[in-house]
Short mmCIF file of C-alpha atoms in Angstrom, two decimals:
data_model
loop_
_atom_site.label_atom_id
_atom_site.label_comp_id
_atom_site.label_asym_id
_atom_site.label_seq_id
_atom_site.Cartn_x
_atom_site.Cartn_y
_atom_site.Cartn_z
CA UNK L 1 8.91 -8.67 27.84
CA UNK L 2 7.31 -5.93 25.66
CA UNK L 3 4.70 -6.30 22.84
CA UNK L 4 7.68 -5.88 20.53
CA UNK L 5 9.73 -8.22 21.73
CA UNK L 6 6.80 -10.83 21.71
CA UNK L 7 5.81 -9.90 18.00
CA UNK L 8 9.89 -10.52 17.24
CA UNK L 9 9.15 -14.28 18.41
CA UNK L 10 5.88 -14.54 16.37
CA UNK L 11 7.14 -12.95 13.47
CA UNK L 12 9.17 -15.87 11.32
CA UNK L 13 5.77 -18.11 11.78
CA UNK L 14 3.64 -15.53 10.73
CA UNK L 15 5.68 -14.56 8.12
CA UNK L 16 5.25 -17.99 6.57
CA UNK L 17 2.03 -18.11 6.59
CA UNK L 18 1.72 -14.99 4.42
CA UNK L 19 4.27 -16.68 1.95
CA UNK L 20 1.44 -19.13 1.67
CA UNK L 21 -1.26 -16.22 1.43
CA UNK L 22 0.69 -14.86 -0.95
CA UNK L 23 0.87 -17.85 -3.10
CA UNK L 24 -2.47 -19.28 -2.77
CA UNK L 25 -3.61 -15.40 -3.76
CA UNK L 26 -1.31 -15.32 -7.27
CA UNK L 27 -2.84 -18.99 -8.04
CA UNK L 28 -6.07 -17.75 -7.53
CA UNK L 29 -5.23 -14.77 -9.76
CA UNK L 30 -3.37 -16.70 -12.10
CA UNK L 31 -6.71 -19.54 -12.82
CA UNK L 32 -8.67 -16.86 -12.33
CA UNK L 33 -8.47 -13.97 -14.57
CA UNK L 34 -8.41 -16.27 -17.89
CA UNK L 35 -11.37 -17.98 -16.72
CA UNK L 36 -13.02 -14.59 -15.78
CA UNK L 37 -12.24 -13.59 -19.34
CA UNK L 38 -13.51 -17.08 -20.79
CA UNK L 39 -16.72 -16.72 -18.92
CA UNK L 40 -17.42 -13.03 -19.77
CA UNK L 41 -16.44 -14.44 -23.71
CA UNK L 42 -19.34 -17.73 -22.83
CA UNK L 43 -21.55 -15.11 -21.18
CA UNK L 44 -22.38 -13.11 -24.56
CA UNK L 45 -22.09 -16.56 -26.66
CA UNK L 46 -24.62 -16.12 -29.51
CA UNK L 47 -24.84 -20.06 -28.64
CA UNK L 48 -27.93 -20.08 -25.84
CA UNK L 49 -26.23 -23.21 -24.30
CA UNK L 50 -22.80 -21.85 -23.61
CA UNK L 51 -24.57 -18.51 -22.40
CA UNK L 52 -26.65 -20.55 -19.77
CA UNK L 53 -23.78 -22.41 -18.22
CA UNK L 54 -21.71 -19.07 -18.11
CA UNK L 55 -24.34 -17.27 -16.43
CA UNK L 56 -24.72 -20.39 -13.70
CA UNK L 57 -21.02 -20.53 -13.25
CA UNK L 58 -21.54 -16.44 -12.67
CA UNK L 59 -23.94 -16.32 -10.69
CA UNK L 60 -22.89 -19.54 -7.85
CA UNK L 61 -19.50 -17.71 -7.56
CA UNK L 62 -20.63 -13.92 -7.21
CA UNK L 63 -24.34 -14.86 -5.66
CA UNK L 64 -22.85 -17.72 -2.48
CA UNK L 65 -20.30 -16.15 -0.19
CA UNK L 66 -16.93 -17.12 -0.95
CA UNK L 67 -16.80 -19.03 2.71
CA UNK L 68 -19.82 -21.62 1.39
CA UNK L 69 -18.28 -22.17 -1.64
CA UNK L 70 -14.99 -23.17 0.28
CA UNK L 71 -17.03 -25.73 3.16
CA UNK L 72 -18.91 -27.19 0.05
CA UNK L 73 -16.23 -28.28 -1.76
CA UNK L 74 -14.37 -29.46 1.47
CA UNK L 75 -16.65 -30.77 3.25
CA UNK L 76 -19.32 -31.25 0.96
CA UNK L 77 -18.14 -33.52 -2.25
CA UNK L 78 -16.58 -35.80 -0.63
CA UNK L 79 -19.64 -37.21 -0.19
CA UNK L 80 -20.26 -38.01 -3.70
CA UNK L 81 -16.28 -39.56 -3.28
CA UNK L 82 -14.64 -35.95 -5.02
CA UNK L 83 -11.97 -35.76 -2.19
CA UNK L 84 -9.64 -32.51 -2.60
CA UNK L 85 -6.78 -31.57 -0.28
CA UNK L 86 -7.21 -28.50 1.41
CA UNK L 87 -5.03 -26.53 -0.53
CA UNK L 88 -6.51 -28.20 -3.86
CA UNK L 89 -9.93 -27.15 -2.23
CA UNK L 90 -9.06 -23.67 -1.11
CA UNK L 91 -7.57 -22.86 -4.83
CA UNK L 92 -10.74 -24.11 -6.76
CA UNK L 93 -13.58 -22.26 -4.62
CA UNK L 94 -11.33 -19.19 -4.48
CA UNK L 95 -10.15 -19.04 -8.38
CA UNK L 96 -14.03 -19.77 -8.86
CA UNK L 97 -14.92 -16.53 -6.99
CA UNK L 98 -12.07 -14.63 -8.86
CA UNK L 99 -13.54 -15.76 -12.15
CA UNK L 100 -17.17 -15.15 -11.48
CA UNK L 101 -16.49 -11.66 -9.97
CA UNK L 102 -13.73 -10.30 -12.83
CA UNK L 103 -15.72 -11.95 -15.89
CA UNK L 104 -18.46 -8.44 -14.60
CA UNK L 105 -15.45 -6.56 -14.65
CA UNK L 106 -14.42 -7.47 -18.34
CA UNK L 107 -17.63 -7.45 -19.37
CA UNK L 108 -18.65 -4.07 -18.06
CA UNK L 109 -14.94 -2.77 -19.72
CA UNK L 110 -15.52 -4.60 -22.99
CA UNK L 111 -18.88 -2.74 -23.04
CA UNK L 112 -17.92 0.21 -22.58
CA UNK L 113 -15.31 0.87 -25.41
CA UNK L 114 -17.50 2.79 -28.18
CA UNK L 115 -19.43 0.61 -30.63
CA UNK L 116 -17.34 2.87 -33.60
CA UNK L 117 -14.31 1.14 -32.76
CA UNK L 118 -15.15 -2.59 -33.84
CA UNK L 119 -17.07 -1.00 -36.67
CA UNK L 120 -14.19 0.93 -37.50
CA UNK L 121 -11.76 -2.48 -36.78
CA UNK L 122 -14.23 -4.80 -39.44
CA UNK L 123 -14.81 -1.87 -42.05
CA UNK L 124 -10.88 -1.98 -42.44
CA UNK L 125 -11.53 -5.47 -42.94
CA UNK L 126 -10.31 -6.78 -39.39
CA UNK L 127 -12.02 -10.54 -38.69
CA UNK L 128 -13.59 -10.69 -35.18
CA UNK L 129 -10.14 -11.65 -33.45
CA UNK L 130 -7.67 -9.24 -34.59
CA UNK L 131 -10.59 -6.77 -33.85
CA UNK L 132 -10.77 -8.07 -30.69
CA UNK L 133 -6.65 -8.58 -30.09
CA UNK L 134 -6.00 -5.35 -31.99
CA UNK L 135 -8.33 -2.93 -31.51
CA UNK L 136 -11.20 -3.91 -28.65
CA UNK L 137 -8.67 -5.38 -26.14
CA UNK L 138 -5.91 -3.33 -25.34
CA UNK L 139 -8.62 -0.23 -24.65
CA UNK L 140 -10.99 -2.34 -22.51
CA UNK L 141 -7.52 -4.11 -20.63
CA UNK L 142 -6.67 0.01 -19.73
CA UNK L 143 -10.36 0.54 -18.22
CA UNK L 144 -10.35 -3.18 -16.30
CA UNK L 145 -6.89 -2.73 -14.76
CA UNK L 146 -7.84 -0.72 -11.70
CA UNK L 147 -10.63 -3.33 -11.14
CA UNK L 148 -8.88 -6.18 -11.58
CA UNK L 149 -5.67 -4.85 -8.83
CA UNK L 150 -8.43 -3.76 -6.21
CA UNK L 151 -10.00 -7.41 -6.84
CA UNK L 152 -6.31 -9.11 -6.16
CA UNK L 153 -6.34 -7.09 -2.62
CA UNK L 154 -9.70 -8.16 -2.10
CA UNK L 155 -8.82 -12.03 -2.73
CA UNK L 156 -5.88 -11.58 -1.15
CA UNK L 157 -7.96 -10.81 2.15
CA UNK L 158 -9.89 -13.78 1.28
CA UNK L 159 -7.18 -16.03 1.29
CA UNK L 160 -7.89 -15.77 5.31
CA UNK L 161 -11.21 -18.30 4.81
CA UNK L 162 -8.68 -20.79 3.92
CA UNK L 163 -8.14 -20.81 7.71
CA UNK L 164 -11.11 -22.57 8.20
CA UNK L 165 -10.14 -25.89 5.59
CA UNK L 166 -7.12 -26.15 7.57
CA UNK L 167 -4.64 -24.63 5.23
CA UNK L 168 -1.53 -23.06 6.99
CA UNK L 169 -1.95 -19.40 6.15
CA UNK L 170 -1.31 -16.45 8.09
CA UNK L 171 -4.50 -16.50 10.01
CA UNK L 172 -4.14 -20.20 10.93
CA UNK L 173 -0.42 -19.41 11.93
CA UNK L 174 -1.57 -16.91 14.40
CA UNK L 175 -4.71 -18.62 15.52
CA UNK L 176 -2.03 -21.74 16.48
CA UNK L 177 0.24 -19.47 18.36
CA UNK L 178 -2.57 -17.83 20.05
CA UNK L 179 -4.38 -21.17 21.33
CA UNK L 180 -0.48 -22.50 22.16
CA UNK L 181 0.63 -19.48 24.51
CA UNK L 182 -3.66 -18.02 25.48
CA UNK L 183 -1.41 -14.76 23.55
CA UNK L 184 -4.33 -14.17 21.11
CA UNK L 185 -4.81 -10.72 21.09
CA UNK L 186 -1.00 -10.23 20.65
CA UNK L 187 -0.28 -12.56 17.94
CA UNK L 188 -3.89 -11.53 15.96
CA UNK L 189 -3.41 -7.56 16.00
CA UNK L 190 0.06 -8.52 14.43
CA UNK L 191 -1.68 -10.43 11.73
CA UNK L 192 -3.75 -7.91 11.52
CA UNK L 193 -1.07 -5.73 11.14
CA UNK L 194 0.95 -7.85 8.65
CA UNK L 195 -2.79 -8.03 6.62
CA UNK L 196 -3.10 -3.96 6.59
CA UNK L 197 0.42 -3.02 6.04
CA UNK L 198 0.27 -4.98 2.68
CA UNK L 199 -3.34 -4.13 1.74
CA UNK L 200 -3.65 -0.57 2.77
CA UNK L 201 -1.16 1.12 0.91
CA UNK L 202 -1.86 -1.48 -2.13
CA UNK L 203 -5.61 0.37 -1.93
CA UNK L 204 -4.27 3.89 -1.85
CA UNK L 205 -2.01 2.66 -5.21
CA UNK L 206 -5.03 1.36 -6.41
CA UNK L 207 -6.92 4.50 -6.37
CA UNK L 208 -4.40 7.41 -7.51
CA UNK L 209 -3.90 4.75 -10.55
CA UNK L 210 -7.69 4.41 -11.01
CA UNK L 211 -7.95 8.60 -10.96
CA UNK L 212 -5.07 8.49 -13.94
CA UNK L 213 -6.65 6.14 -15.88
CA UNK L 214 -10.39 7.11 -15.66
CA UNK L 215 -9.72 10.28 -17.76
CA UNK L 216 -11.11 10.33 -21.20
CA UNK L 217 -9.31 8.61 -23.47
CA UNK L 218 -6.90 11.39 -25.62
CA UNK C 1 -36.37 -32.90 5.46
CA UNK C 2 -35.39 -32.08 8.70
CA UNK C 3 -31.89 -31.01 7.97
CA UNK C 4 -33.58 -28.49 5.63
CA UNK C 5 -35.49 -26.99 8.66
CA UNK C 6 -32.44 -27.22 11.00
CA UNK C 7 -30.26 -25.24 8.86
CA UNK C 8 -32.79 -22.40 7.83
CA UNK C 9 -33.52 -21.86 11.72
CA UNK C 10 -30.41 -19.75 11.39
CA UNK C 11 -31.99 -17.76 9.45
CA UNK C 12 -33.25 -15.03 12.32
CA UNK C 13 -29.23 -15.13 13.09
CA UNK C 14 -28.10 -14.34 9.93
CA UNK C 15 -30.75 -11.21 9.51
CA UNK C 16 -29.88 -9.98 12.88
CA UNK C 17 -25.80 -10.17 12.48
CA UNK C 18 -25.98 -8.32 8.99
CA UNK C 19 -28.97 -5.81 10.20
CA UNK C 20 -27.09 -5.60 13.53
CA UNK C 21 -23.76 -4.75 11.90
CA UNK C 22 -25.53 -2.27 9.73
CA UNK C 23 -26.87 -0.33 12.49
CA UNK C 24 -23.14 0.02 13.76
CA UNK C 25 -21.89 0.89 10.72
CA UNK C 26 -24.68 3.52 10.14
CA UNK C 27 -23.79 5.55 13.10
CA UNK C 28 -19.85 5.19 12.98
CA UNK C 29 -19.80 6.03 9.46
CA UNK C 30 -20.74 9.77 10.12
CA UNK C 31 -18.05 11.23 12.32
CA UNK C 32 -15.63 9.07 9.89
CA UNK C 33 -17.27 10.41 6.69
CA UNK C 34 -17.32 13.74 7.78
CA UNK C 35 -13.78 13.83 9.29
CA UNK C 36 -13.25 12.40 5.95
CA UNK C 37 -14.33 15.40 3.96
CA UNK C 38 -12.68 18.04 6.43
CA UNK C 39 -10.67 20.88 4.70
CA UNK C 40 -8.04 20.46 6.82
CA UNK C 41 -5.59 18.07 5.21
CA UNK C 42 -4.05 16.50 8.28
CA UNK C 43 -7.99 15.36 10.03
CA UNK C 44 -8.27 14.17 6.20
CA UNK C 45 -5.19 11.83 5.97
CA UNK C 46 -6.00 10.66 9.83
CA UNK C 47 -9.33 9.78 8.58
CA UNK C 48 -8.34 7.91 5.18
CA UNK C 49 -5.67 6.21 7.34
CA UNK C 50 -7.97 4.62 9.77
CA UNK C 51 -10.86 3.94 7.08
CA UNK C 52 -8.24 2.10 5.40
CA UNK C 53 -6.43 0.09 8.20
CA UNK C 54 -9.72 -1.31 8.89
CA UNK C 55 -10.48 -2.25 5.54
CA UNK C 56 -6.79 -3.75 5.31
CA UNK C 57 -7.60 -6.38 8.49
CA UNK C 58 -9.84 -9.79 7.00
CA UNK C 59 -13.11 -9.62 8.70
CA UNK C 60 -12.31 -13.20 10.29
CA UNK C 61 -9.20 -11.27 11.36
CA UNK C 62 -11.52 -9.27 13.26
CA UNK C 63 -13.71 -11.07 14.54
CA UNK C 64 -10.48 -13.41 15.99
CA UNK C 65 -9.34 -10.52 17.63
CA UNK C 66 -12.77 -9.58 19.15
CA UNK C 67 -13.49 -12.98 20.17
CA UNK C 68 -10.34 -14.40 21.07
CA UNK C 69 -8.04 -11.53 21.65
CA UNK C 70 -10.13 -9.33 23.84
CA UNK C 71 -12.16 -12.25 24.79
CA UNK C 72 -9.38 -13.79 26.54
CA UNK C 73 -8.54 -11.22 29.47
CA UNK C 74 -10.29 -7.98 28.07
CA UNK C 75 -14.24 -8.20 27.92
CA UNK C 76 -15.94 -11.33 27.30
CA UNK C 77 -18.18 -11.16 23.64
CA UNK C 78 -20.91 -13.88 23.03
CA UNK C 79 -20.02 -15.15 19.58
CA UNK C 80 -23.13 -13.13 18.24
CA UNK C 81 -22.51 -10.01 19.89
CA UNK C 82 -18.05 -10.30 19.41
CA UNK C 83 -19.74 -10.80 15.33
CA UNK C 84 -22.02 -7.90 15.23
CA UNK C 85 -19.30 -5.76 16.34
CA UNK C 86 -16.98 -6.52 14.25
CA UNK C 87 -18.47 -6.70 11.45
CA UNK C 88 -20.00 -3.53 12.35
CA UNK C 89 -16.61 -1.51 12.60
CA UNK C 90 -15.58 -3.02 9.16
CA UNK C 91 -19.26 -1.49 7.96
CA UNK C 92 -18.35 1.83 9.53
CA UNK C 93 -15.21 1.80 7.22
CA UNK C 94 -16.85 1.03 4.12
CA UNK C 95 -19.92 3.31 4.37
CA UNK C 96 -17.98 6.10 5.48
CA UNK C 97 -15.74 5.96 2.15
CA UNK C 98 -19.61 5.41 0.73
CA UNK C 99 -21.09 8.22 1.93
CA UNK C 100 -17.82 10.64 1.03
CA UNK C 101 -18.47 9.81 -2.39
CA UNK C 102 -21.90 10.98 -1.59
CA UNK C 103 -20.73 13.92 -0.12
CA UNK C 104 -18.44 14.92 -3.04
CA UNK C 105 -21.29 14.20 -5.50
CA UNK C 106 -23.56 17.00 -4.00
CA UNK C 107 -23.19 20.29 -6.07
CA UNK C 108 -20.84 23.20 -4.36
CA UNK C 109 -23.44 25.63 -5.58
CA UNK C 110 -25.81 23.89 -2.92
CA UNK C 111 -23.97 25.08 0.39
CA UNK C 112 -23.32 28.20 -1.59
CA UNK C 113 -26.32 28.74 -1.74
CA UNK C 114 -27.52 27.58 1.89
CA UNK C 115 -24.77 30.12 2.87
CA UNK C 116 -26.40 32.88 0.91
CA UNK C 117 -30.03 32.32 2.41
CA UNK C 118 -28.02 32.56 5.95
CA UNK C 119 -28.22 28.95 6.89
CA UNK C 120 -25.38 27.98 9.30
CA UNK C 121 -22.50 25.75 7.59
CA UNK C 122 -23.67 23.11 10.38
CA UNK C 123 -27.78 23.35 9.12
CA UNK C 124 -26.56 23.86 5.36
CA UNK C 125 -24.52 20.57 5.92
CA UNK C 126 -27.41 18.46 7.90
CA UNK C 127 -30.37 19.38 5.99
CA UNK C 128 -28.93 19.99 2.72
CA UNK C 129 -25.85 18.21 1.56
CA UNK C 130 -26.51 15.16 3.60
CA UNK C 131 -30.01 13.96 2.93
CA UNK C 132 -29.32 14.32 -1.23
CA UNK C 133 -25.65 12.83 -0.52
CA UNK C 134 -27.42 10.02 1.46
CA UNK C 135 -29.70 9.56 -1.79
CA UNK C 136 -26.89 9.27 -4.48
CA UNK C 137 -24.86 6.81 -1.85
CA UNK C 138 -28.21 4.85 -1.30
CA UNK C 139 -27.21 2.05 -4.50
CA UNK C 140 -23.29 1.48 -3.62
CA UNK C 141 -24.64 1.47 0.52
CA UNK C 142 -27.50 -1.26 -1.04
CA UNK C 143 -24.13 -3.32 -2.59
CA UNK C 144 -22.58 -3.36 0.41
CA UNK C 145 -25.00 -4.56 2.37
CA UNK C 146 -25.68 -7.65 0.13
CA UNK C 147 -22.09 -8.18 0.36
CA UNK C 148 -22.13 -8.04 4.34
CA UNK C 149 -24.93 -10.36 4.52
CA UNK C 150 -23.22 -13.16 2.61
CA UNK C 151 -20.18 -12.02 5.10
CA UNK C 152 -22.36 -12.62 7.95
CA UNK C 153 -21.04 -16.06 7.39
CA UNK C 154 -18.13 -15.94 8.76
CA UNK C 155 -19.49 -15.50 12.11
CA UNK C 156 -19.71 -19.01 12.25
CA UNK C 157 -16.09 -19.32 12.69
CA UNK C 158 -16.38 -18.31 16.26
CA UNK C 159 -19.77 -20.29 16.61
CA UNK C 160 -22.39 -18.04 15.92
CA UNK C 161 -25.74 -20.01 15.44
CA UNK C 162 -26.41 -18.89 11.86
CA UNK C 163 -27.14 -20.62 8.62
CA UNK C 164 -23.73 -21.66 7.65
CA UNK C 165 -22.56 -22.59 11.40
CA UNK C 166 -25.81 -24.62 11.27
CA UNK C 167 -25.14 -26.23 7.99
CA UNK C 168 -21.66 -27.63 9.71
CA UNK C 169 -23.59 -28.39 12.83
CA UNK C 170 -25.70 -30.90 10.68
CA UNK C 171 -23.28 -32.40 8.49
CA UNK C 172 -21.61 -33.52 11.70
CA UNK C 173 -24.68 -35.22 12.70
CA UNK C 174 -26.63 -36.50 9.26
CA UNK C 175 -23.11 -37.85 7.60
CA UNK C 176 -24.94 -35.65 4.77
CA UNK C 177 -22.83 -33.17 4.19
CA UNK C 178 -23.39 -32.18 0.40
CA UNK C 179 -27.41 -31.91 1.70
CA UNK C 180 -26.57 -29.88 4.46
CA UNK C 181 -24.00 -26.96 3.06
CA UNK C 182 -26.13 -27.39 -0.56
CA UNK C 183 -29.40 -25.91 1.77
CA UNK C 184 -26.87 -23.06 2.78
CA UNK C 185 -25.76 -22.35 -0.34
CA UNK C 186 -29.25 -22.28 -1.61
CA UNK C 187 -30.50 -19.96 1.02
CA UNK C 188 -27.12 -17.43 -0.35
CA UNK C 189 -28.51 -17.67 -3.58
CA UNK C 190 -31.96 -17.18 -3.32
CA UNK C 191 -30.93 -14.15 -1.19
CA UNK C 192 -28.55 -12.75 -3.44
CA UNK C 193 -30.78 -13.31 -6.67
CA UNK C 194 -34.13 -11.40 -4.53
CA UNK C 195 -31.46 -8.62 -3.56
CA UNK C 196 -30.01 -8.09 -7.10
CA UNK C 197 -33.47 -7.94 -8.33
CA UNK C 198 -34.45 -5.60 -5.94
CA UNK C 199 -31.37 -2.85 -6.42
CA UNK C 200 -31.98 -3.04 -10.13
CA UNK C 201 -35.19 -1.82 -9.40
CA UNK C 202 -34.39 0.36 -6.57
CA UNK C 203 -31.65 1.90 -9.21
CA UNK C 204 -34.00 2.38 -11.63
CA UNK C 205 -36.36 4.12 -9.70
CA UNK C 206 -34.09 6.78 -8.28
CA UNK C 207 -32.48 7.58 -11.86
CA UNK C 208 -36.30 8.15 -12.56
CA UNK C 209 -36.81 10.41 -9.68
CA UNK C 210 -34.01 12.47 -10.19
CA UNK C 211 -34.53 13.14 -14.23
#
């Protein structure tokens, strides 16, 4: 039996295991980006309060690796009687991470769009939300784009920590087949595969899009 | 108290995973970078194609294949040494793209220039490109090693003896488990916060330099 023929066998498990990738990385993306947005908004909160707890919230999700985040929640609060599924576990320390590391990346974009536009917005009499929705927005959502798809790879390759709460993602699927037939190298280069054939061109995309859109605005 | 003691004697793992892994990616990041950069458009593509492949595969994907997959009937890792090397190709990958950036960042008119004093492409490119495209990498190269060492973790899925493997270790045995991942997490932070610190400074002193 050829590699080939072996990788036929492991394919429909592994293949359902990256459905679950898949959706644990959209959830994580979906929670994610509006709370990345909410804490970049709580971040520069005139209100010193709100700005403290954003900047906590920041800095716990960008400063602890994403895999300590994950065992604390799972293993750690149930001490204190918070018990979350794995799945339930996996999508709250991830989402957190997505959050803390986007709410830089709208930040930094909401930044950079020249002070003369919201002066411009409130001399024509804009309030602070249609200046924001109108004006502010849509030109800092064209400069976080590329940012925010290269993020979505990187969470996506994240999604493999999940492995280690016991959720049944691609890397768990091919860790089970490996320890059932002693075929680990096998069945973990085709993961491997099945990880790079989705994430490497998605990086090249990601990059001739970021060269487009990082010319001067016309 | 003693949990707190248990866990930090990871430390010295930790450091020598991400300083080990590093070193790896140090030296494999050259022939990648500079294959990288080549004028011929074929070498080019080969190079993007690997940096990228290895970029695409989850460094516990890695490691997993190290470990387990070589491990099995191949060559026989430690869990320290199967994480230093694998984290250490991924490292390759990453500075390599690094140091292009570098690379492209260095003025034309300086080989030009090396050319027109008679300095070989191969000295122009050693002792003049490289160390200033070294210098403008150094802050993304100081990113990415922050990065790696909170990565380092994830040696402890294949039971290497550092902080976070430690932190598991005594959870198991205290019943204390928020204690024992919370010292962990504090060790990340403190970590990350010192390191931040230090490449804003580190930042700010090269922009002075070079002005």
């Amino acid at each position: 039996m050829t590699v080939f023929d072996e990788w036929l066998d492991f394919l429909p498990s592994l293949l359902t295991g990256l459905g679950v990738s898949l959706r644990l990385t959209g959830l994580c993306m979906l929670l994610g980006l509006p709370g990345g947005l909410i804490l970049a908004i709580g971040v520069s909160s005139p209100v010193r309060g709100i700005r403290y707890v954003g900047l906590c919230l920041v800095e716990f999700g960008r400063g602890l690796p994403a895999l300590v985040l994950l065992q604390f929640v799972y293993f750690g609060l149930p001490q204190t009687h918070v018990i979350l599924s794995p799945w339930v576990s996996a999508i709250l320390a991830l989402s957190w991470v997505t959050a803390a590391y986007t709410s830089e990346a709208f930040r930094g974009a909401i930044n950079s769009v020249p002070r003369g536009q919201s002066e411009a917005a409130s001399a024509t009499g804009m309030g602070k939300w249609d200046s924001f929705r109108f004006v502010i927005g849509p030109q800092a959502a064209r400069l976080v784009l590329p940012s925010l798809m290269g993020f979505t790879i990187l969470i996506f390759q994240t999604t493999s920590l999940a492995f280690t709460v016991t959720v049944s993602e691609l890397t768990n699927e091919a860790y089970t087949i490996g320890s059932q037939t002693f075929r680990y190298l096998s069945v973990l280069v085709l993961a491997g595969v099945i990880y790079a054939v989705i994430a490497a061109p998605a990086a090249h995309f990601v990059r001739r899009y970021e060269k487009k859109v990082s010319k001067p605005f016309a | 108290m003693d949990s707190v003691g248990f866990v930090l004697a990871g430390i010295p793992t930790t450091l020598l995973v991400t300083v080990g892994a590093l070193a790896i990616g140090a030296v494999g990041m050259l022939p990648l970078a500079i294959l990288r950069v080549s004028r011929v458009r074929l070498i080019r593509a080969i190079a993007i194609f690997t940096i990228d492949i290895v970029r695409g595969i989850p460094p516990i994907v890695w490691l997993f294949i190290i470990f387990f997959g070589l491990g099995t009937n191949v060559i026989h890792l430690s869990p320290l040494t199967a994480s230093i090397v694998g984290l250490g190709v991924i490292s390759a990958a990453y500075f390599a793209e690094i140091l292009r950036g570098g690379i492209n960042s260095v003025d034309r008119g300086q080989r030009e220039a090396a050319a027109a004093l008679g300095i070989s492409p191969f000295h122009g490119f050693a002792l003049i490109v490289l160390p200033q495209a070294i210098r403008s990498a150094l802050p993304a190269a100081a990113t990415f090693s922050i990065g790696l060492l909170k990565d380092s973790s994830i040696a402890s899925t294949i039971g290497a003896p550092e902080v976070l493997y430690r932190a598991g270790v005594d959870a198991g045995a205290s019943f204390e488990p928020l204690m024992s991942y919370g010292i962990a997490a504090g060790f990340y932070l403190v970590v990350s916060l010192i390191a931040a610190w230090a490449t804003r400074r580190l930042d700010a002193h090269f922009r002075r330099a070079v002005s």
